Tab-separated table of C-alpha atoms in Angstrom:
chain	number	residue	atom	x	y	z
A	1284	MET	CA	-83.215	-0.501	42.475
A	1285	THR	CA	-83.511	2.106	45.142
A	1286	LYS	CA	-82.619	-0.505	47.789
A	1287	ILE	CA	-79.546	-2.022	46.076
A	1288	VAL	CA	-77.518	1.093	45.197
A	1289	PRO	CA	-76.854	2.281	48.742
A	1290	GLU	CA	-75.608	-1.162	49.765
A	1291	ILE	CA	-73.060	-1.231	46.909
A	1292	GLU	CA	-71.782	2.208	47.772
A	1293	GLN	CA	-71.372	1.252	51.419
A	1294	SER	CA	-69.499	-1.949	50.530
A	1295	MET	CA	-67.123	-0.073	48.187
A	1296	GLU	CA	-66.333	2.436	50.873
A	1297	LYS	CA	-65.632	-0.340	53.389
A	1298	VAL	CA	-63.159	-2.037	51.023
A	1299	ILE	CA	-61.299	1.003	49.751
A	1300	LEU	CA	-60.773	2.729	53.094
A	1301	PRO	CA	-58.339	0.175	54.584
A	1302	VAL	CA	-56.319	0.085	51.318
A	1303	SER	CA	-55.945	3.857	51.241
A	1304	VAL	CA	-54.761	3.783	54.847
A	1305	ASP	CA	-52.040	1.129	54.318
A	1306	VAL	CA	-50.691	2.260	50.939
A	1307	SER	CA	-48.875	5.580	50.257
A	1308	PHE	CA	-48.672	6.497	46.541
A	1309	ALA	CA	-45.893	8.660	45.006
A	1310	SER	CA	-48.485	10.717	43.111
A	1311	ASN	CA	-52.038	11.761	43.816
A	1312	HIS	CA	-53.521	10.171	40.694
A	1313	PHE	CA	-53.588	6.705	39.053
A	1314	PRO	CA	-51.265	6.223	36.017
A	1315	LYS	CA	-52.937	6.502	32.636
A	1316	TYR	CA	-53.039	3.293	30.572
A	1317	LYS	CA	-54.814	2.150	27.431
A	1318	LEU	CA	-55.868	-1.278	26.171
A	1319	GLY	CA	-54.438	-1.999	22.731
A	1320	PRO	CA	-55.001	-4.936	20.375
A	1321	ASP	CA	-55.092	-8.412	22.044
A	1322	ASN	CA	-55.773	-6.701	25.415
A	1323	GLN	CA	-52.199	-5.332	25.635
A	1324	ILE	CA	-51.654	-2.517	28.090
A	1325	LEU	CA	-50.174	0.580	26.460
A	1326	GLU	CA	-48.696	3.231	28.706
A	1327	GLU	CA	-48.966	6.806	27.525
A	1328	PRO	CA	-45.542	8.370	26.837
A	1329	LYS	CA	-44.374	10.726	29.469
A	1330	GLU	CA	-41.439	13.043	29.737
A	1331	ASP	CA	-38.320	11.515	31.172
A	1332	ASN	CA	-36.780	13.976	33.588
A	1333	LYS	CA	-34.270	11.483	35.000
A	1334	GLY	CA	-31.645	12.202	32.312
A	1335	PRO	CA	-29.635	9.529	30.431
A	1336	SER	CA	-29.692	5.923	31.585
A	1337	LEU	CA	-26.879	4.253	33.486
A	1338	LYS	CA	-25.672	2.349	30.400
A	1339	GLU	CA	-25.495	5.551	28.328
A	1340	VAL	CA	-23.474	7.266	31.072
A	1341	VAL	CA	-21.008	4.339	31.195
A	1342	ASP	CA	-20.628	4.269	27.372
A	1343	GLN	CA	-20.079	8.034	27.244
A	1344	GLU	CA	-17.403	7.921	29.925
A	1345	THR	CA	-15.626	5.018	28.214
A	1346	MET	CA	-15.625	6.865	24.868
A	1347	GLN	CA	-14.221	10.040	26.454
A	1348	LEU	CA	-11.442	8.046	28.115
A	1349	SER	CA	-10.440	6.358	24.850
A	1350	ASP	CA	-10.469	9.697	22.963
A	1351	GLN	CA	-8.321	11.501	25.541
A	1352	HIS	CA	-5.905	8.634	26.182
A	1353	LYS	CA	-3.239	9.968	23.811
A	1354	ARG	CA	-3.508	13.571	25.075
A	1355	LEU	CA	-3.513	12.929	28.824
A	1356	SER	CA	-0.347	12.684	30.861
A	1357	VAL	CA	0.196	9.855	33.287
A	1358	ARG	CA	-0.712	11.984	36.307
A	1359	ASP	CA	-3.887	13.288	34.643
A	1360	LEU	CA	-4.812	9.741	33.669
A	1361	ALA	CA	-4.510	8.584	37.297
A	1362	SER	CA	-6.659	11.483	38.463
A	1363	LYS	CA	-9.246	10.687	35.794
A	1364	PHE	CA	-9.410	7.054	36.901
A	1365	ASP	CA	-9.948	8.134	40.530
A	1366	LYS	CA	-12.806	10.406	39.515
A	1367	ASN	CA	-14.410	7.649	37.430
A	1368	LEU	CA	-13.998	5.241	40.352
A	1369	ALA	CA	-15.909	7.633	42.603
A	1370	ALA	CA	-18.576	8.013	39.918
A	1371	ALA	CA	-18.893	4.226	39.664
A	1372	ALA	CA	-19.320	3.980	43.441
A	1373	LYS	CA	-22.015	6.652	43.252
A	1374	LEU	CA	-23.756	4.735	40.491
A	1375	THR	CA	-23.649	1.606	42.676
A	1376	GLU	CA	-25.365	3.472	45.504
A	1377	GLU	CA	-28.019	4.700	43.072
A	1378	ALA	CA	-28.581	1.116	41.897
A	1379	LYS	CA	-29.118	0.029	45.531
A	1380	LEU	CA	-31.702	2.778	45.960
A	1381	ARG	CA	-33.417	1.586	42.788
A	1382	ASP	CA	-33.522	-1.947	44.219
A	1383	THR	CA	-35.289	-0.637	47.333
A	1384	ALA	CA	-37.766	1.344	45.224
A	1385	SER	CA	-38.420	-1.732	43.070
A	1386	LEU	CA	-39.140	-3.844	46.206
A	1387	GLU	CA	-41.585	-1.230	47.473
A	1388	GLY	CA	-43.257	-1.227	44.042
A	1389	HIS	CA	-43.841	-5.009	44.230
A	1390	VAL	CA	-45.353	-4.656	47.729
A	1391	LEU	CA	-47.673	-1.879	46.582
A	1392	LEU	CA	-48.783	-3.810	43.496
A	1393	LYS	CA	-49.488	-6.917	45.609
A	1394	LYS	CA	-51.577	-4.939	48.104
A	1395	LEU	CA	-53.439	-3.235	45.280
A	1396	ARG	CA	-54.146	-6.551	43.555
A	1397	ASP	CA	-55.413	-8.134	46.844
A	1398	ALA	CA	-57.709	-5.175	47.389
A	1399	LEU	CA	-59.058	-5.429	43.839
A	1400	GLU	CA	-59.575	-9.211	44.231
A	1401	SER	CA	-61.610	-8.669	47.375
A	1402	LEU	CA	-63.554	-5.939	45.628
A	1403	ARG	CA	-64.261	-8.128	42.548
A	1404	GLY	CA	-66.035	-10.690	44.703
A	1405	ARG	CA	-68.526	-8.075	45.791
A	1406	MET	CA	-69.163	-6.470	42.428
A	1407	THR	CA	-71.587	-7.512	39.737
A	1408	GLY	CA	-72.326	-6.477	36.201
A	1409	ARG	CA	-70.306	-3.745	34.575
A	1410	ASN	CA	-68.556	-2.738	37.776
A	1411	LYS	CA	-67.135	-6.244	38.073
A	1412	GLU	CA	-65.749	-6.048	34.511
A	1413	ASP	CA	-64.047	-2.724	35.354
A	1414	VAL	CA	-62.460	-4.295	38.411
A	1415	GLU	CA	-61.212	-7.264	36.345
A	1416	LYS	CA	-59.674	-4.884	33.833
A	1417	ALA	CA	-57.968	-3.058	36.695
A	1418	ILE	CA	-56.604	-6.407	37.997
A	1419	SER	CA	-55.239	-7.302	34.542
A	1420	MET	CA	-53.565	-3.894	34.324
A	1421	VAL	CA	-51.985	-4.421	37.763
A	1422	GLU	CA	-50.667	-7.828	36.638
A	1423	ALA	CA	-49.237	-6.259	33.472
A	1424	LEU	CA	-47.554	-3.633	35.609
A	1425	ALA	CA	-46.046	-6.392	37.752
A	1426	VAL	CA	-44.639	-8.059	34.600
A	1427	LYS	CA	-43.139	-4.802	33.380
A	1428	LEU	CA	-41.667	-4.163	36.816
A	1429	THR	CA	-40.053	-7.616	36.709
A	1430	GLN	CA	-38.547	-6.804	33.287
A	1431	LYS	CA	-37.216	-3.522	34.623
A	1432	GLU	CA	-35.629	-5.419	37.495
A	1433	GLY	CA	-33.873	-7.724	34.999
A	1434	GLU	CA	-32.481	-4.710	33.145
A	1435	LEU	CA	-31.413	-3.216	36.465
A	1436	ILE	CA	-29.552	-6.407	37.384
A	1437	GLN	CA	-27.714	-6.298	34.034
A	1438	GLU	CA	-26.796	-2.654	34.622
A	1439	LYS	CA	-25.585	-3.532	38.106
A	1440	PHE	CA	-23.346	-6.230	36.618
A	1441	GLU	CA	-21.904	-3.771	34.085
A	1442	VAL	CA	-21.341	-1.155	36.806
A	1443	LYS	CA	-19.590	-3.750	38.958
A	1444	LYS	CA	-17.418	-4.804	36.030
A	1445	LEU	CA	-16.570	-1.187	35.213
A	1446	THR	CA	-15.743	-0.527	38.864
A	1447	GLY	CA	-13.269	-3.399	38.900
A	1448	PHE	CA	-11.733	-2.192	35.647
A	1449	LEU	CA	-11.397	1.357	36.966
A	1450	LYS	CA	-9.815	0.121	40.207
A	1451	GLN	CA	-7.242	-1.889	38.272
A	1452	ALA	CA	-6.611	1.034	35.907
A	1453	SER	CA	-6.202	3.405	38.852
A	1454	GLU	CA	-3.627	1.114	40.412
A	1455	ASP	CA	-1.790	0.801	37.069
A	1456	ALA	CA	-1.852	4.574	36.659
A	1457	LYS	CA	-0.375	5.069	40.120
A	1458	LYS	CA	2.354	2.571	39.293
A	1459	LEU	CA	3.082	4.456	36.075
A	1460	VAL	CA	3.246	7.742	37.993
A	1461	ASN	CA	5.764	6.278	40.423
A	1462	GLN	CA	7.760	4.738	37.580
A	1463	GLU	CA	7.817	7.971	35.583
A	1464	LYS	CA	8.808	9.835	38.724
A	1465	SER	CA	11.766	7.506	39.272
A	1466	PHE	CA	12.755	7.850	35.586
A	1467	ALA	CA	12.553	11.629	35.862
A	1468	CYS	CA	14.750	11.633	38.961
A	1469	ALA	CA	17.310	9.458	37.179
A	1470	GLU	CA	17.288	11.755	34.125
A	1471	ILE	CA	17.693	14.815	36.337
A	1472	GLU	CA	20.705	13.231	38.040
A	1473	SER	CA	22.162	12.296	34.657
A	1474	ALA	CA	21.616	15.838	33.370
A	1475	ARG	CA	23.338	17.243	36.438
A	1476	ALA	CA	26.330	14.985	35.819
A	1477	VAL	CA	26.489	16.070	32.151
A	1478	VAL	CA	26.287	19.753	33.129
A	1479	GLN	CA	29.060	19.221	35.631
A	1480	ARG	CA	31.264	17.560	32.993
A	1481	PHE	CA	30.570	20.398	30.557
A	1482	GLY	CA	31.546	22.895	33.218
A	1483	GLU	CA	34.794	21.081	33.868
A	1484	ALA	CA	35.495	20.914	30.109
A	1485	LEU	CA	34.853	24.667	29.734
A	1486	GLU	CA	37.179	25.409	32.589
A	1487	GLU	CA	39.848	23.216	30.995
A	1488	GLU	CA	39.295	24.996	27.666
A	1489	GLU	CA	39.705	28.370	29.315
A	1490	ARG	CA	42.970	27.258	30.927
A	1491	ASN	CA	44.273	25.925	27.586
A	1492	ALA	CA	43.252	29.143	25.852
A	1493	GLN	CA	45.166	31.144	28.444
A	1494	ILE	CA	48.246	28.962	27.934
A	1495	SER	CA	47.990	29.249	24.123
A	1496	LYS	CA	47.808	33.044	24.371
A	1497	ASP	CA	51.155	32.995	26.106
A	1498	GLN	CA	52.641	30.842	23.288
A	1499	ASP	CA	50.993	32.689	20.342
A	1500	PRO	CA	53.871	35.048	19.579
A	1501	ASP	CA	56.331	32.166	19.016
A	1502	VAL	CA	53.865	30.168	16.868
A	1503	GLU	CA	52.920	33.141	14.692
A	1504	LYS	CA	56.549	33.950	14.153
A	1505	LEU	CA	57.286	30.355	13.062
A	1506	ILE	CA	54.329	30.399	10.565
A	1507	GLU	CA	55.552	33.651	9.028
A	1508	GLU	CA	59.026	32.177	8.527
A	1509	VAL	CA	57.622	29.088	6.777
A	1510	GLN	CA	55.458	31.177	4.430
A	1511	GLU	CA	58.393	33.411	3.574
A	1512	ALA	CA	60.542	30.368	2.766
A	1513	ARG	CA	57.866	29.011	0.414
A	1514	ARG	CA	57.561	32.376	-1.334
A	1515	ILE	CA	61.318	32.586	-1.895
A	1516	LYS	CA	61.357	29.022	-3.289
A	1517	LEU	CA	58.578	29.764	-5.791
A	1518	LEU	CA	60.310	32.964	-6.910
A	1519	HIS	CA	63.515	31.081	-7.740
A	1520	GLN	CA	61.867	28.027	-9.483
A	1521	PRO	CA	58.647	29.146	-11.288
A	1522	SER	CA	59.449	27.613	-14.693
A	1523	LYS	CA	60.126	24.109	-13.317
A	1524	VAL	CA	56.631	23.897	-11.732
A	1525	MET	CA	54.915	25.064	-14.959
A	1526	ASP	CA	56.932	22.599	-17.050
A	1527	MET	CA	55.884	19.722	-14.805
A	1528	GLU	CA	52.195	20.662	-15.122
A	1529	HIS	CA	52.379	20.818	-18.951
A	1530	GLU	CA	54.192	17.499	-19.040
A	1531	LEU	CA	51.485	15.841	-16.917
A	1532	ARG	CA	48.745	17.165	-19.205
A	1533	ALA	CA	50.545	15.856	-22.282
A	1534	LEU	CA	51.029	12.434	-20.695
A	1535	ARG	CA	47.303	12.225	-19.816
A	1536	ALA	CA	46.316	13.088	-23.399
A	1537	GLN	CA	48.704	10.444	-24.766
A	1538	ILE	CA	47.336	7.784	-22.393
A	1539	ARG	CA	43.751	8.597	-23.448
A	1540	ASP	CA	44.640	8.374	-27.140
A	1541	LYS	CA	46.504	5.121	-26.584
A	1542	SER	CA	43.542	3.558	-24.775
A	1543	ILE	CA	41.129	4.562	-27.566
A	1544	PHE	CA	43.490	3.183	-30.178
A	1545	SER	CA	43.885	-0.035	-28.163
A	1546	VAL	CA	40.104	-0.563	-28.032
A	1547	LYS	CA	39.884	-0.030	-31.788
A	1548	LEU	CA	42.673	-2.524	-32.390
A	1549	GLN	CA	40.968	-5.110	-30.170
A	1550	ARG	CA	37.732	-4.698	-32.102
A	1551	GLU	CA	39.522	-4.998	-35.446
A	1552	VAL	CA	41.361	-8.102	-34.237
A	1553	ALA	CA	38.077	-9.674	-33.132
A	1554	ILE	CA	36.447	-8.783	-36.462
A	1555	SER	CA	39.359	-10.179	-38.453
A	1556	LYS	CA	39.354	-13.326	-36.331
A	1557	ARG	CA	35.661	-13.847	-36.969
A	1558	ALA	CA	36.188	-13.131	-40.667
A	1559	GLU	CA	38.891	-15.826	-40.822
A	1560	GLU	CA	36.585	-18.258	-39.049
A	1561	ASN	CA	33.771	-17.422	-41.463
A	1562	LYS	CA	36.086	-17.922	-44.437
A	1563	SER	CA	36.905	-21.406	-43.275
A	1564	SER	CA	33.217	-22.160	-42.722
A	1565	LEU	CA	31.057	-23.772	-45.368
A	1566	TYR	CA	28.305	-21.205	-44.800
A	1567	VAL	CA	28.101	-17.429	-45.002
A	1568	LEU	CA	25.719	-14.676	-43.821
A	1569	ASP	CA	24.187	-12.339	-46.396
A	1570	GLY	CA	22.596	-9.002	-45.530
A	1571	SER	CA	23.378	-5.708	-43.852
A	1572	GLU	CA	24.201	-5.787	-40.145
A	1573	THR	CA	21.735	-3.016	-39.228
A	1574	LEU	CA	18.145	-2.745	-38.024
A	1575	GLY	CA	15.655	-2.998	-40.840
A	1576	SER	CA	17.618	-5.598	-42.784
A	1577	ILE	CA	17.355	-9.388	-42.990
A	1578	LEU	CA	20.289	-11.729	-42.385
A	1579	GLN	CA	20.203	-15.010	-44.300
A	1580	LEU	CA	22.405	-18.062	-43.850
A	1581	ARG	CA	23.356	-19.765	-47.135
A	1582	PRO	CA	25.909	-22.408	-48.226
A	1583	ARG	CA	29.242	-21.102	-49.510
A	1584	SER	CA	29.788	-24.030	-51.900
A	1585	ASN	CA	27.968	-26.970	-53.328
A	1586	SER	CA	29.792	-29.330	-50.989
A	1587	ALA	CA	27.967	-27.903	-47.986
A	1588	VAL	CA	25.032	-29.800	-46.539
A	1589	SER	CA	21.631	-28.415	-47.466
A	1590	LEU	CA	20.157	-26.162	-44.792
A	1591	SER	CA	16.895	-28.074	-44.935
A	1592	LYS	CA	18.746	-30.992	-43.377
A	1593	CYS	CA	20.339	-28.888	-40.607
A	1594	SER	CA	19.013	-27.721	-37.261
A	1595	ILE	CA	19.602	-23.961	-36.962
A	1596	GLN	CA	19.791	-21.730	-33.863
A	1597	TRP	CA	20.612	-18.005	-33.638
A	1598	HIS	CA	22.442	-16.445	-30.639
A	1599	ARG	CA	23.316	-12.987	-29.327
A	1600	LEU	CA	26.924	-12.325	-28.307
A	1601	SER	CA	28.208	-9.481	-26.159
A	1602	ALA	CA	30.780	-7.086	-27.646
A	1603	ASP	CA	33.684	-8.890	-25.954
A	1604	GLY	CA	32.202	-12.346	-26.669
A	1605	SER	CA	32.030	-13.330	-22.985
A	1606	GLN	CA	28.231	-13.710	-22.898
A	1607	LYS	CA	26.118	-15.819	-25.212
A	1608	GLU	CA	22.310	-15.726	-25.240
A	1609	VAL	CA	19.953	-18.011	-27.142
A	1610	ILE	CA	17.342	-16.193	-29.247
A	1611	SER	CA	14.238	-18.231	-28.504
A	1612	GLY	CA	12.280	-19.232	-31.598
A	1613	ALA	CA	15.007	-18.097	-34.036
A	1614	ASN	CA	15.596	-21.447	-35.732
A	1615	LYS	CA	15.201	-20.508	-39.393
A	1616	SER	CA	17.817	-19.669	-42.008
A	1617	MET	CA	16.608	-16.027	-42.051
A	1618	TYR	CA	16.524	-13.608	-39.137
A	1619	ALA	CA	15.515	-9.932	-38.951
A	1620	PRO	CA	17.458	-8.082	-36.201
A	1621	GLU	CA	15.379	-6.243	-33.590
A	1622	PRO	CA	16.255	-3.441	-31.089
A	1623	PHE	CA	17.463	-5.998	-28.513
A	1624	ASP	CA	20.295	-6.928	-30.942
A	1625	VAL	CA	21.772	-3.410	-31.259
A	1626	GLY	CA	25.379	-3.337	-30.018
A	1627	ARG	CA	25.701	-7.125	-30.049
A	1628	PHE	CA	27.095	-9.710	-32.434
A	1629	LEU	CA	24.845	-12.368	-33.948
A	1630	GLN	CA	25.949	-15.960	-34.262
A	1631	VAL	CA	24.144	-18.809	-36.039
A	1632	ASP	CA	24.860	-22.504	-35.466
A	1633	ALA	CA	23.991	-25.160	-38.068
A	1634	VAL	CA	24.182	-28.785	-36.898
A	1635	SER	CA	24.014	-31.758	-39.269
A	1636	ASN	CA	24.884	-35.381	-38.472
A	1637	GLY	CA	26.638	-34.348	-35.254
A	1638	GLN	CA	28.808	-31.804	-37.079
A	1639	LYS	CA	28.434	-28.151	-36.024
A	1640	PHE	CA	29.079	-25.133	-38.271
A	1641	THR	CA	29.207	-21.627	-36.745
A	1642	VAL	CA	28.988	-18.270	-38.531
A	1643	THR	CA	29.224	-14.893	-36.742
A	1644	THR	CA	28.519	-11.377	-38.006
A	1645	SER	CA	31.656	-9.379	-38.767
A	1646	GLY	CA	30.537	-6.545	-36.487
A	1647	ALA	CA	27.915	-5.549	-33.967
A	1648	ILE	CA	24.370	-4.745	-35.143
A	1649	HIS	CA	23.948	-1.001	-35.762
A	1650	SER	CA	20.849	1.061	-35.156
A	1651	ALA	CA	19.000	2.502	-38.146
A	1652	ALA	CA	19.749	6.112	-39.074
A	1653	GLY	CA	17.377	8.584	-37.403
A	1654	LEU	CA	15.633	5.911	-35.296
A	1655	GLY	CA	16.852	7.358	-31.984
A	1656	SER	CA	15.558	10.885	-32.672
A	1657	TYR	CA	12.262	9.428	-33.940
A	1658	VAL	CA	11.759	7.482	-30.700
A	1659	GLU	CA	12.647	10.565	-28.604
A	1660	THR	CA	9.943	12.501	-30.433
A	1661	LEU	CA	7.376	9.774	-29.749
A	1662	LEU	CA	8.306	9.630	-26.056
A	1663	ARG	CA	7.109	13.209	-25.599
A	1664	LYS	CA	3.546	12.047	-26.320
A	1665	SER	CA	1.271	10.192	-23.900
A	1666	SER	CA	0.682	7.444	-26.500
A	1667	SER	CA	1.671	6.611	-30.091
A	1668	GLU	CA	-0.416	5.007	-32.855
A	1669	PHE	CA	0.818	2.837	-35.731
A	1670	ASN	CA	-1.092	1.419	-38.699
A	1671	VAL	CA	-0.780	-2.378	-38.853
A	1672	VAL	CA	-2.276	-5.379	-40.621
A	1673	ILE	CA	-2.957	-8.610	-38.714
A	1674	SER	CA	-1.029	-11.351	-40.564
A	1675	GLN	CA	-1.632	-14.138	-38.038
A	1676	MET	CA	-3.856	-14.645	-35.018
A	1677	ASN	CA	-3.150	-17.454	-32.535
A	1678	GLY	CA	-0.738	-19.026	-35.025
A	1679	GLN	CA	-3.278	-19.118	-37.882
A	1680	ASP	CA	-3.250	-16.906	-40.973
A	1681	HIS	CA	-5.718	-14.050	-40.681
A	1682	PRO	CA	-8.009	-13.836	-43.725
A	1683	SER	CA	-8.804	-10.133	-43.391
A	1684	HIS	CA	-6.157	-7.632	-44.465
A	1685	SER	CA	-7.937	-4.540	-43.099
A	1686	VAL	CA	-5.859	-1.825	-41.444
A	1687	HIS	CA	-5.864	-1.737	-37.638
A	1688	VAL	CA	-4.406	0.763	-35.165
A	1689	PHE	CA	-1.698	-0.417	-32.760
A	1690	ASN	CA	-1.740	2.038	-29.816
A	1691	VAL	CA	1.300	1.988	-27.486
A	1692	GLY	CA	0.622	3.898	-24.251
A	1693	LYS	CA	2.438	4.398	-20.984
A	1694	MET	CA	0.209	1.937	-19.112
A	1695	ARG	CA	-1.210	-0.391	-21.776
A	1696	ILE	CA	-1.210	-1.535	-25.419
A	1697	LYS	CA	-4.382	-1.597	-27.516
A	1698	LEU	CA	-5.180	-3.072	-30.937
A	1699	CYS	CA	-8.408	-1.859	-32.544
A	1700	ARG	CA	-10.159	-1.096	-35.804
A	1701	GLY	CA	-12.524	1.826	-35.514
A	1702	TRP	CA	-14.824	1.122	-32.577
A	1703	ILE	CA	-13.950	-2.592	-32.530
A	1704	THR	CA	-11.203	-3.499	-30.043
A	1705	LYS	CA	-9.272	-6.691	-30.743
A	1706	ALA	CA	-7.138	-6.555	-27.590
A	1707	ARG	CA	-6.408	-4.111	-24.801
A	1708	GLU	CA	-4.082	-5.129	-21.980
A	1709	ILE	CA	-1.913	-3.419	-19.384
A	1710	TYR	CA	1.767	-4.315	-19.117
A	1711	SER	CA	2.176	-7.594	-17.229
A	1712	THR	CA	4.521	-10.548	-16.981
A	1713	SER	CA	2.259	-12.608	-19.258
A	1714	MET	CA	2.657	-10.075	-22.115
A	1715	GLN	CA	5.314	-10.823	-24.778
A	1716	LEU	CA	6.613	-8.667	-27.609
A	1717	CYS	CA	9.468	-9.261	-30.060
A	1718	GLY	CA	10.332	-9.332	-33.727
A	1719	VAL	CA	8.952	-12.131	-35.877
A	1720	ARG	CA	11.463	-14.968	-36.173
A	1721	SER	CA	10.492	-16.719	-39.371
A	1722	ASP	CA	11.372	-16.841	-43.060
A	1723	GLY	CA	9.968	-14.169	-45.334
A	1724	THR	CA	10.909	-10.829	-46.825
A	1725	ALA	CA	8.404	-9.018	-44.548
A	1726	ALA	CA	10.013	-10.233	-41.308
A	1727	ALA	CA	11.773	-6.873	-40.795
A	1728	LYS	CA	8.346	-5.144	-40.687
A	1729	GLN	CA	6.572	-7.721	-38.529
A	1730	LEU	CA	6.138	-7.863	-34.768
A	1731	PHE	CA	4.941	-10.715	-32.547
A	1732	TRP	CA	2.629	-9.577	-29.734
A	1733	GLN	CA	1.008	-11.746	-27.078
A	1734	PRO	CA	-1.315	-9.609	-24.879
A	1735	ARG	CA	-2.105	-12.520	-22.571
A	1736	LYS	CA	-1.893	-16.290	-22.549
A	1737	GLY	CA	-4.125	-17.835	-25.200
A	1738	LEU	CA	-4.113	-14.793	-27.504
A	1739	SER	CA	-1.298	-13.780	-29.900
A	1740	PHE	CA	-0.910	-11.695	-33.070
A	1741	VAL	CA	1.645	-11.225	-35.844
A	1742	LEU	CA	1.390	-7.570	-36.895
A	1743	THR	CA	2.818	-6.129	-40.110
A	1744	PHE	CA	3.777	-2.424	-39.975
A	1745	ASP	CA	4.078	0.044	-42.828
A	1746	SER	CA	7.880	0.154	-42.441
A	1747	ASP	CA	10.683	-1.423	-40.443
A	1748	ARG	CA	11.270	1.977	-38.775
A	1749	GLU	CA	7.775	1.989	-37.239
A	1750	ARG	CA	8.111	-1.657	-36.200
A	1751	ASN	CA	11.387	-0.998	-34.346
A	1752	ALA	CA	10.074	2.252	-32.808
A	1753	ALA	CA	6.938	0.493	-31.510
A	1754	ALA	CA	9.054	-2.241	-29.912
A	1755	MET	CA	11.382	0.296	-28.258
A	1756	LEU	CA	8.469	2.378	-26.936
A	1757	ALA	CA	6.613	-0.635	-25.533
A	1758	ARG	CA	9.713	-1.957	-23.774
A	1759	LYS	CA	10.499	1.496	-22.320
A	1760	TYR	CA	6.964	1.947	-20.931
A	1761	ALA	CA	6.875	-1.652	-19.652
A	1762	PHE	CA	10.209	-1.171	-17.860
A	1763	ASP	CA	8.753	1.912	-16.132
A	1764	CYS	CA	5.991	-0.443	-14.883
A	1765	ASN	CA	8.619	-2.988	-13.633
A	1766	VAL	CA	7.874	-5.379	-16.510
A	1767	ILE	CA	10.394	-6.676	-19.068
A	1768	LEU	CA	8.934	-7.443	-22.493
A	1769	ALA	CA	10.773	-10.288	-24.194
A	1770	GLY	CA	10.101	-12.947	-26.795
A	1771	PRO	CA	8.297	-16.262	-26.314
A	1772	GLU	CA	10.034	-19.424	-25.267
A	1773	ASP	CA	8.895	-21.207	-28.390
A	1774	GLN	CA	7.585	-19.356	-31.443
A	1775	VAL	CA	6.697	-20.963	-34.765
């Protein structure tokens, strides 16, 4: 043992001395590394004093340019592009320096690995294992250096791309500066021309004012003479002017009275004409022509054809009779007027064996007394509730006669009983609401409501007043939501 140790020390010194002479390290100590799992080399974290990376600098500059684009003028934008162009050139130079440093790093690692290889051949035992570990660490460093070079190449490509973009932007900014400068010169020349024209106009105005001052005495004298002549004329004929004004007022009052009387006569003539037509018809309408009542078509004599053998259809007529509207689903002998019918005439056609019989109401349908004020009171609330009984559901008789609550709100309609909700829908084009168009003494209190397709109800209210008020409220709220509530196209 005493003979072998000196020889090893001498051989180590002979190998290490030439390496230390050829290689110059940046620091005076070897970097600290650790072996992790699967023999991976882990480098101890160290403080980065180089500041942000090149990619972070480029991203930060791009973000600042986009944020300040709206606030910068054209000249400032051109200056900013020039500065960024210089910064990009500087970054390119720094990338070249990094390339040189990376090349030197590869040379140093190769020399170090060759020295360690030569040293491994002379070592034995534990010292040889240490040298092999050092060689593996050097190889790992070479791999990491290669990865860093790949990242550096990518950064170089991005810097080159950004440099080209900044050059193009700088040229565009200079063009914009020149263009804005030419526009500004043109506007300045235009402003000068406008100022010159204004000056000429002011001079002309001053000359005209001077001329008018010379003519003012004659004009003022003429105006005074005209005013005096008017005053003398009014003094001599005051009663004639007053008489003409009173006569005009009387004529206007007579024309207004005549027009009102003419409208009344036209209505009476239309009513009498319809009455004559109804007298000649084989059928007649029974019932009051107001909301809350039921109109029924019946034969006037025994010679008339039975209504069971006739096809019946009800219509709405405008006050002057120019417009005629089919009431969909109203094809029974009885019909209960609804709020849509107020102010209109109702006409029913009975057809049998190709022969048509027509009967029209003697006057327009009137609103029920106090219904308007009742609806105005309900409109002051956010929603109104009515007690109803479900008579039919989806065209089938409803077995339960329990009381439900029909809630009419500004945005939706809800039907519920206690905590159980039968239907709750917002106003939409698929919703339908109208009076029930079928035979029966309760038709004036019933309302047909279809919340959505596939679901419909026939609701019976406590009174015809509540039924009509609910229909008017629902149609008013639906109209505010740009929806028109009308009856179905075909109702049984």
